[in-house]
Amino acid sequence: MTHILIMVAQRLALGLLTLFAVSLIIFLGVELLPGDITQAILGQGATPETVAAFRRELKLDLPPHERYIAWLGGIVQGDLGQSLANKREITELMGVRLQNTLFLAFIAAVISIPLALGLGILAALYRNSLYDRAVNVFTLSSISFPEFFVAYILILVFAVHLGWFPSISNIGHELGFWERVYRTIMPALTLTLVVVAHMMRMTRAAIINLLASPYIEMATLKGLPRSRIIVRHALPNALAPIINVVVINLAYLIVGVVIVEVVFVYPGLGQLLIDAVRTRDIPVVQATGLVFAAAYILLNLSADVLSIMTNPRLLHPR
Amino acid sequence: MASGESTRGERAPLLTMTGLRIEGQADEEWHEIVHGIDVVLHRGEVLGLIGESGAGKSTIGLAAMGYARPGCRLTGGDIVFDGIELRAASRGRQRLLRGARIAYVAQSAAAAFNPAHRLIDQFSEAPVHHRVKSRSAAEADARDLYGRLRLPEPETIGYRYPHQVSGGQLQRAMVAMAMACRPDLIVFDEPTTALDVTTQIEVLAAIKDVVRQFDTAAIYISHDLAVVAQMADRIMVLRHGNLVEEGTADSIVNRPEQDYTQRLLAVRTFRKPAAEPSAEEPLLRIEGISARYRRSARVLESIDLDIGRQRTVAIVGESGSGKSTLARVVTGLLPPEEGRLVFDGAVLAPALARRPRESLRRVQMIHQMPDTALNPRQRMREVVGRPLTFYSGLRGRKRTERVRELLQMVELEPDAFIDRYPGELSGGQKQRMCIARALAAEPDLIICDEVTSALDQLVAERVLQLLQRLQDDLGVSYMFITHDFATVRAISDEIVVMFQGRIVEQGARNEVLEPPHHAYTDLLLSSVPEMKIGWLDRTLARRGQGPGSDKEGPDRSAPPG
Amino acid sequence: MRDALSLLRKSPWSARFGLFIVFAYVFMAVFGPLLTPYGESEIVGFEYEPWGPEFLLGTDNLGRDMLTRLIYGARNTIGIAFITTVLAFLIGCVAGFLAAVLGGWTEQAISRFNDILMAIPQLIFALLILTIVGTSVPVLVVVIAVLDSTRVYRLARAVAMNIVVMDYVEVARLRGEGLWWIMRSEVLPNALPPLVAEFGLRFCFVFLLLSALSFLGLGIQPPTADWGSMVRDNATLITFGDFTPILPAASIALLTIGVNFIVDWLLHKTSGLKDG
């Protein structure tokens, strides 16, 4: 058991290290720029005074390592700095939006994970059947769709023609839970359609790979019924690959969220990021970028840890 | 089980397969791989299926359970087990038989055990599911069987996971699992092929014991006639999905009628004539070599040996003996920790990267698996031609001519082979190409790493003869690494026996092969199956009586010197 | 050539469909200027004119011909995505092969650095860099290529690792062959089949990422015609129930479907999976 704890601790340390490296990249990205960033942002016409004021505001007059330490220190204490555009605290800007984004991702995950796993496992079990072939064509097409394509089709059908759902998902805290769910359905459905295809394909491949193992043949030759082979012999070994599939797709959800939020004007973190990018509000971009990256790293880390914890070879060392 | 006193023959046979036809899929087309085979098996009888690769023996074995692997399908014939037609039977009916009345033992136990469950859970699964025994009765039975199969700590070994148990033990645990429901028939599919000889003999003994105790009928599949001769009452010799010859084990081994069977039997008879030991300076001196892989324990411990000019030195040992590591040290792939190599009077650089091209040219290597030793994307012209360009700067017409000469030397028709890819060659032809590639460098020493073990026996024999002829013609020396004593007998001048990284015995061929032996050499030699009926029983009886009978091999704490 | 034909004859309908789509798109991209009735950014009518004989698919938000811009869009988007993918493969394959052949510290160093780059979601990373550097086609190509090369690296290294342990590579090393020869003659030819399939997948990914960036207004800049930004510019029409703005998005989807169908077939062939 200690063996596993050590491995998990190693992964956690590695994740932390990666997060640190990512923060360094996000910070240094600004530094490594050719030319002067203030000039680039303020334009050629800026007077020396405005440039100097701007530099002070960004604390560009300090040496880079001091600024980095100050920045990182602030983040650790929950202070992400100020927005350039409206001078508001970034923490305050992000708070509600982060919740909204997590809410959207959560709804999408709740719909898509059971759906994708179920359909993927079925496709693997009934390999080469008509169902499997249809699923293959459907998922191949579906992963080819840009998110905004799916989103606009849904809007065209459900919002414009049928009028079932609003085409703009304006949600706020004053709304009740079910009203929020109702307004989140369209973006969540878009994310679901895109993610389900990926997840199904990966689940199917993982299960098929597993079913080709000699110990599955052995179980067949022991005269066990199919259900028992699946539950008893395939599933315990399928856990690690399936966890992997789920987590990779959750990470994918996080990125996909950016575009979907823009299409539906959903007040989430992705929307904030895009607005900040458009106005070149660098502190906000850095902060949101870091939050997205942290979520991504955290998810991948948990996949690693879970697959260690479900590996019998590691659970029962020699 | 060879006791013929049973009432067999008076009752209906346990299993009959008539006109069995099986197809396999290749390149999205179906080809017939078993062409109408008839098999009859009586209760308590052991039937041996023997043949080279592609004979269809495993496929036939699985067909006895009404099962075809993915990519195979049963297309013709009847399979009747105890009055039940298996091909027509429903899946549910088949399931009732499988595991309960017909059981299967696979070649690789490591792959066939589910890594997620303990051995005893996998043992109990079939008896509990088929309602033969209760869970606790099944576990008690497992402990009993583990004991009968001479597994260490039979009371507790079942509570381990597959990866916590060694290969030979796992194989015996699988035999126990097959026995769990006391089936009428067990299909053994090359159960000892992946094992070392000293482990093989233990597993063979265990299988033979339990099959005899419970009077179980068995189909024993192997490519090794000497092994089958120990296990089977009756043998069917198969080739390319056809029956060559069928008879009692005794008649097949002692009075074979078909030419093919005779050749299979004669396979271990090739002998190199004994050569006088020469007094001149050896080509390669290995002096006090010790080596280890990164952070592991030492795998070679002060090895000293000489390889003379135009001589063949066989390095023999089981897996883990360090014989392949020694080859890696000689080639420079693994620089040794201590010791040095003296080649033709000059010290060789320890690391490959520091050796000049000329000394690389003089030592060549032929690998075990010709499949992986040839780049699948290169034509033979390039494979054999590249060393010519690289070492001797040959190009164009001259190079092609030399390639053709080399192909002729390895007995391959140049016009037919020079533009082929490896995928268009058989195993033996591939190994000949590897030999030609080595010869292209005009080396003084060729390291042969298990060069025949991936080949069918008849093919291997011809490759050995070719290597011998080339030595006579060209005067090269061979460092011959092998685990197979038949090969050693055939080709070596000198023998070096290795065990756990040390040399336990070395000397001229006849000295080492003739008694008295060193204890480990004796164990090794006596474990090599002989093509004689009753060899296994006699050997086991001798070991059981002799005071030096030690099932775990030589004393591992103090390796014999 | 005859091999290719017989291969095609055995191919499933989905692969043929994919090949047809890809050829059609390439044709459109190459001969775009000859096929279009108007200039790429020529204002030829009023805004949002409906479909009609003069403007087959109507006009866009600035009064430019939709069909013309759709065809030019093929040129720009596909061309840039293709160049980006090629660049990503050059970087990824060289680094991946080097890591596999050299092993040891080189491999560790490249792989860890790669892990860190991969820990940041691509779209977020691209947005970050584009904010700082500003948007232009060369910057887009380099940024996306570098980000995408991390995925290529991972595959190239994994494939090359499986090849490097083969005895024929050991034979080449024992012969004294240099690094370049081993990479070019032993590793590359054997790594090709999975890499070709991966090229298709990466192309789709780059193509979608580029379109996403353009859709967000951060990719290819106006007045250059581009499918992603065309959707964004005309999105308002959708609320009136007009399908036209979705056409560029559908064009993107159709091409990626085509490529994916081909890749699926290639993967199926090279994996040697025998489906019973």
PDB file of C-alpha atoms in Angstrom, chain B residues 104-205:
ATOM      1  CA  TYR B 104      -8.568 -25.851 -21.742  1.00  0.00           C
ATOM      2  CA  VAL B 105      -4.950 -25.192 -20.737  1.00  0.00           C
ATOM      3  CA  ALA B 106      -3.346 -22.371 -22.721  1.00  0.00           C
ATOM      4  CA  GLN B 107       0.246 -21.876 -23.786  1.00  0.00           C
ATOM      5  CA  SER B 108       0.827 -18.702 -21.816  1.00  0.00           C
ATOM      6  CA  ALA B 109      -0.571 -18.884 -18.298  1.00  0.00           C
ATOM      7  CA  ALA B 110       0.634 -15.359 -17.632  1.00  0.00           C
ATOM      8  CA  ALA B 111      -1.768 -14.054 -20.283  1.00  0.00           C
ATOM      9  CA  ALA B 112      -4.593 -16.498 -19.628  1.00  0.00           C
ATOM     10  CA  PHE B 113      -5.046 -15.621 -15.961  1.00  0.00           C
ATOM     11  CA  ASN B 114      -7.033 -12.477 -15.273  1.00  0.00           C
ATOM     12  CA  PRO B 115      -4.634 -10.038 -13.560  1.00  0.00           C
ATOM     13  CA  ALA B 116      -7.453  -8.624 -11.429  1.00  0.00           C
ATOM     14  CA  HIS B 117      -8.361 -11.765  -9.490  1.00  0.00           C
ATOM     15  CA  ARG B 118      -6.586 -14.176  -7.156  1.00  0.00           C
ATOM     16  CA  LEU B 119      -5.704 -17.630  -8.432  1.00  0.00           C
ATOM     17  CA  ILE B 120      -8.134 -19.423  -6.172  1.00  0.00           C
ATOM     18  CA  ASP B 121     -11.021 -17.143  -7.172  1.00  0.00           C
ATOM     19  CA  GLN B 122     -10.381 -18.007 -10.771  1.00  0.00           C
ATOM     20  CA  PHE B 123     -10.132 -21.680  -9.793  1.00  0.00           C
ATOM     21  CA  SER B 124     -13.472 -21.663  -8.000  1.00  0.00           C
ATOM     22  CA  GLU B 125     -15.269 -19.766 -10.691  1.00  0.00           C
ATOM     23  CA  ALA B 126     -16.096 -22.688 -12.983  1.00  0.00           C
ATOM     24  CA  PRO B 127     -17.111 -25.252 -10.314  1.00  0.00           C
ATOM     25  CA  VAL B 128     -19.326 -22.732  -8.525  1.00  0.00           C
ATOM     26  CA  HIS B 129     -20.872 -21.468 -11.732  1.00  0.00           C
ATOM     27  CA  HIS B 130     -21.517 -24.969 -13.067  1.00  0.00           C
ATOM     28  CA  ARG B 131     -22.898 -25.926  -9.623  1.00  0.00           C
ATOM     29  CA  VAL B 132     -20.401 -28.758  -9.231  1.00  0.00           C
ATOM     30  CA  LYS B 133     -19.122 -27.605  -5.851  1.00  0.00           C
ATOM     31  CA  SER B 134     -19.806 -24.988  -3.246  1.00  0.00           C
ATOM     32  CA  ARG B 135     -17.396 -22.129  -2.943  1.00  0.00           C
ATOM     33  CA  SER B 136     -15.700 -23.523   0.180  1.00  0.00           C
ATOM     34  CA  ALA B 137     -15.526 -27.038  -1.245  1.00  0.00           C
ATOM     35  CA  ALA B 138     -13.956 -25.645  -4.398  1.00  0.00           C
ATOM     36  CA  GLU B 139     -11.326 -23.783  -2.387  1.00  0.00           C
ATOM     37  CA  ALA B 140     -10.510 -26.885  -0.376  1.00  0.00           C
ATOM     38  CA  ASP B 141     -10.235 -28.809  -3.625  1.00  0.00           C
ATOM     39  CA  ALA B 142      -7.937 -26.137  -5.041  1.00  0.00           C
ATOM     40  CA  ARG B 143      -5.565 -26.467  -2.103  1.00  0.00           C
ATOM     41  CA  ASP B 144      -5.581 -30.224  -2.542  1.00  0.00           C
ATOM     42  CA  LEU B 145      -4.846 -29.986  -6.271  1.00  0.00           C
ATOM     43  CA  TYR B 146      -2.108 -27.407  -5.760  1.00  0.00           C
ATOM     44  CA  GLY B 147      -0.482 -29.929  -3.468  1.00  0.00           C
ATOM     45  CA  ARG B 148      -0.828 -32.776  -5.940  1.00  0.00           C
ATOM     46  CA  LEU B 149       0.704 -30.564  -8.632  1.00  0.00           C
ATOM     47  CA  ARG B 150       3.610 -29.974  -6.256  1.00  0.00           C
ATOM     48  CA  LEU B 151       3.185 -26.243  -6.045  1.00  0.00           C
ATOM     49  CA  PRO B 152       5.061 -24.689  -3.127  1.00  0.00           C
ATOM     50  CA  GLU B 153       2.864 -23.654  -0.174  1.00  0.00           C
ATOM     51  CA  PRO B 154      -0.326 -25.202  -1.592  1.00  0.00           C
ATOM     52  CA  GLU B 155      -2.389 -23.880   1.335  1.00  0.00           C
ATOM     53  CA  THR B 156      -1.683 -20.232   0.577  1.00  0.00           C
ATOM     54  CA  ILE B 157      -0.446 -19.926  -2.998  1.00  0.00           C
ATOM     55  CA  GLY B 158      -4.017 -19.662  -4.283  1.00  0.00           C
ATOM     56  CA  TYR B 159      -4.493 -16.407  -2.434  1.00  0.00           C
ATOM     57  CA  ARG B 160      -1.895 -14.696  -4.570  1.00  0.00           C
ATOM     58  CA  TYR B 161      -2.442 -12.727  -7.738  1.00  0.00           C
ATOM     59  CA  PRO B 162      -1.133 -14.113 -11.044  1.00  0.00           C
ATOM     60  CA  HIS B 163       1.730 -11.633 -11.303  1.00  0.00           C
ATOM     61  CA  GLN B 164       2.981 -12.713  -7.880  1.00  0.00           C
ATOM     62  CA  VAL B 165       3.726 -16.277  -9.036  1.00  0.00           C
ATOM     63  CA  SER B 166       6.473 -17.598 -11.346  1.00  0.00           C
ATOM     64  CA  GLY B 167       5.824 -18.858 -14.886  1.00  0.00           C
ATOM     65  CA  GLY B 168       6.201 -22.588 -14.166  1.00  0.00           C
ATOM     66  CA  GLN B 169       3.997 -22.323 -11.075  1.00  0.00           C
ATOM     67  CA  LEU B 170       1.373 -20.367 -12.959  1.00  0.00           C
ATOM     68  CA  GLN B 171       1.274 -23.066 -15.623  1.00  0.00           C
ATOM     69  CA  ARG B 172       0.626 -25.697 -12.941  1.00  0.00           C
ATOM     70  CA  ALA B 173      -2.020 -23.499 -11.329  1.00  0.00           C
ATOM     71  CA  MET B 174      -3.748 -23.416 -14.712  1.00  0.00           C
ATOM     72  CA  VAL B 175      -3.650 -27.205 -14.932  1.00  0.00           C
ATOM     73  CA  ALA B 176      -5.285 -27.253 -11.484  1.00  0.00           C
ATOM     74  CA  MET B 177      -7.918 -24.790 -12.702  1.00  0.00           C
ATOM     75  CA  ALA B 178      -8.686 -27.002 -15.700  1.00  0.00           C
ATOM     76  CA  MET B 179      -9.130 -29.931 -13.283  1.00  0.00           C
ATOM     77  CA  ALA B 180     -11.521 -28.010 -11.038  1.00  0.00           C
ATOM     78  CA  CYS B 181     -14.724 -29.624 -12.354  1.00  0.00           C
ATOM     79  CA  ARG B 182     -13.032 -32.978 -12.989  1.00  0.00           C
ATOM     80  CA  PRO B 183     -13.694 -32.701 -16.723  1.00  0.00           C
ATOM     81  CA  ASP B 184     -13.809 -35.696 -19.018  1.00  0.00           C
ATOM     82  CA  LEU B 185     -11.453 -34.012 -21.460  1.00  0.00           C
ATOM     83  CA  ILE B 186      -8.696 -31.423 -21.187  1.00  0.00           C
ATOM     84  CA  VAL B 187      -7.127 -29.712 -24.177  1.00  0.00           C
ATOM     85  CA  PHE B 188      -3.470 -28.881 -23.472  1.00  0.00           C
ATOM     86  CA  ASP B 189      -2.260 -26.298 -25.988  1.00  0.00           C
ATOM     87  CA  GLU B 190       1.561 -26.289 -25.894  1.00  0.00           C
ATOM     88  CA  PRO B 191       1.523 -25.941 -22.099  1.00  0.00           C
ATOM     89  CA  THR B 192       5.304 -26.114 -21.662  1.00  0.00           C
ATOM     90  CA  THR B 193       6.616 -24.396 -24.767  1.00  0.00           C
ATOM     91  CA  ALA B 194       7.348 -21.103 -23.026  1.00  0.00           C
ATOM     92  CA  LEU B 195       9.215 -22.755 -20.150  1.00  0.00           C
ATOM     93  CA  ASP B 196      12.862 -23.627 -19.526  1.00  0.00           C
ATOM     94  CA  VAL B 197      13.718 -27.340 -19.761  1.00  0.00           C
ATOM     95  CA  THR B 198      14.241 -27.831 -16.040  1.00  0.00           C
ATOM     96  CA  THR B 199      10.849 -26.225 -15.367  1.00  0.00           C
ATOM     97  CA  GLN B 200       9.251 -28.039 -18.294  1.00  0.00           C
ATOM     98  CA  ILE B 201      10.017 -31.459 -16.880  1.00  0.00           C
ATOM     99  CA  GLU B 202       8.349 -30.531 -13.577  1.00  0.00           C
ATOM    100  CA  VAL B 203       5.210 -29.308 -15.311  1.00  0.00           C
ATOM    101  CA  LEU B 204       5.136 -32.377 -17.564  1.00  0.00           C
ATOM    102  CA  ALA B 205       5.407 -34.626 -14.525  1.00  0.00           C
TER     103      ALA B 205
END
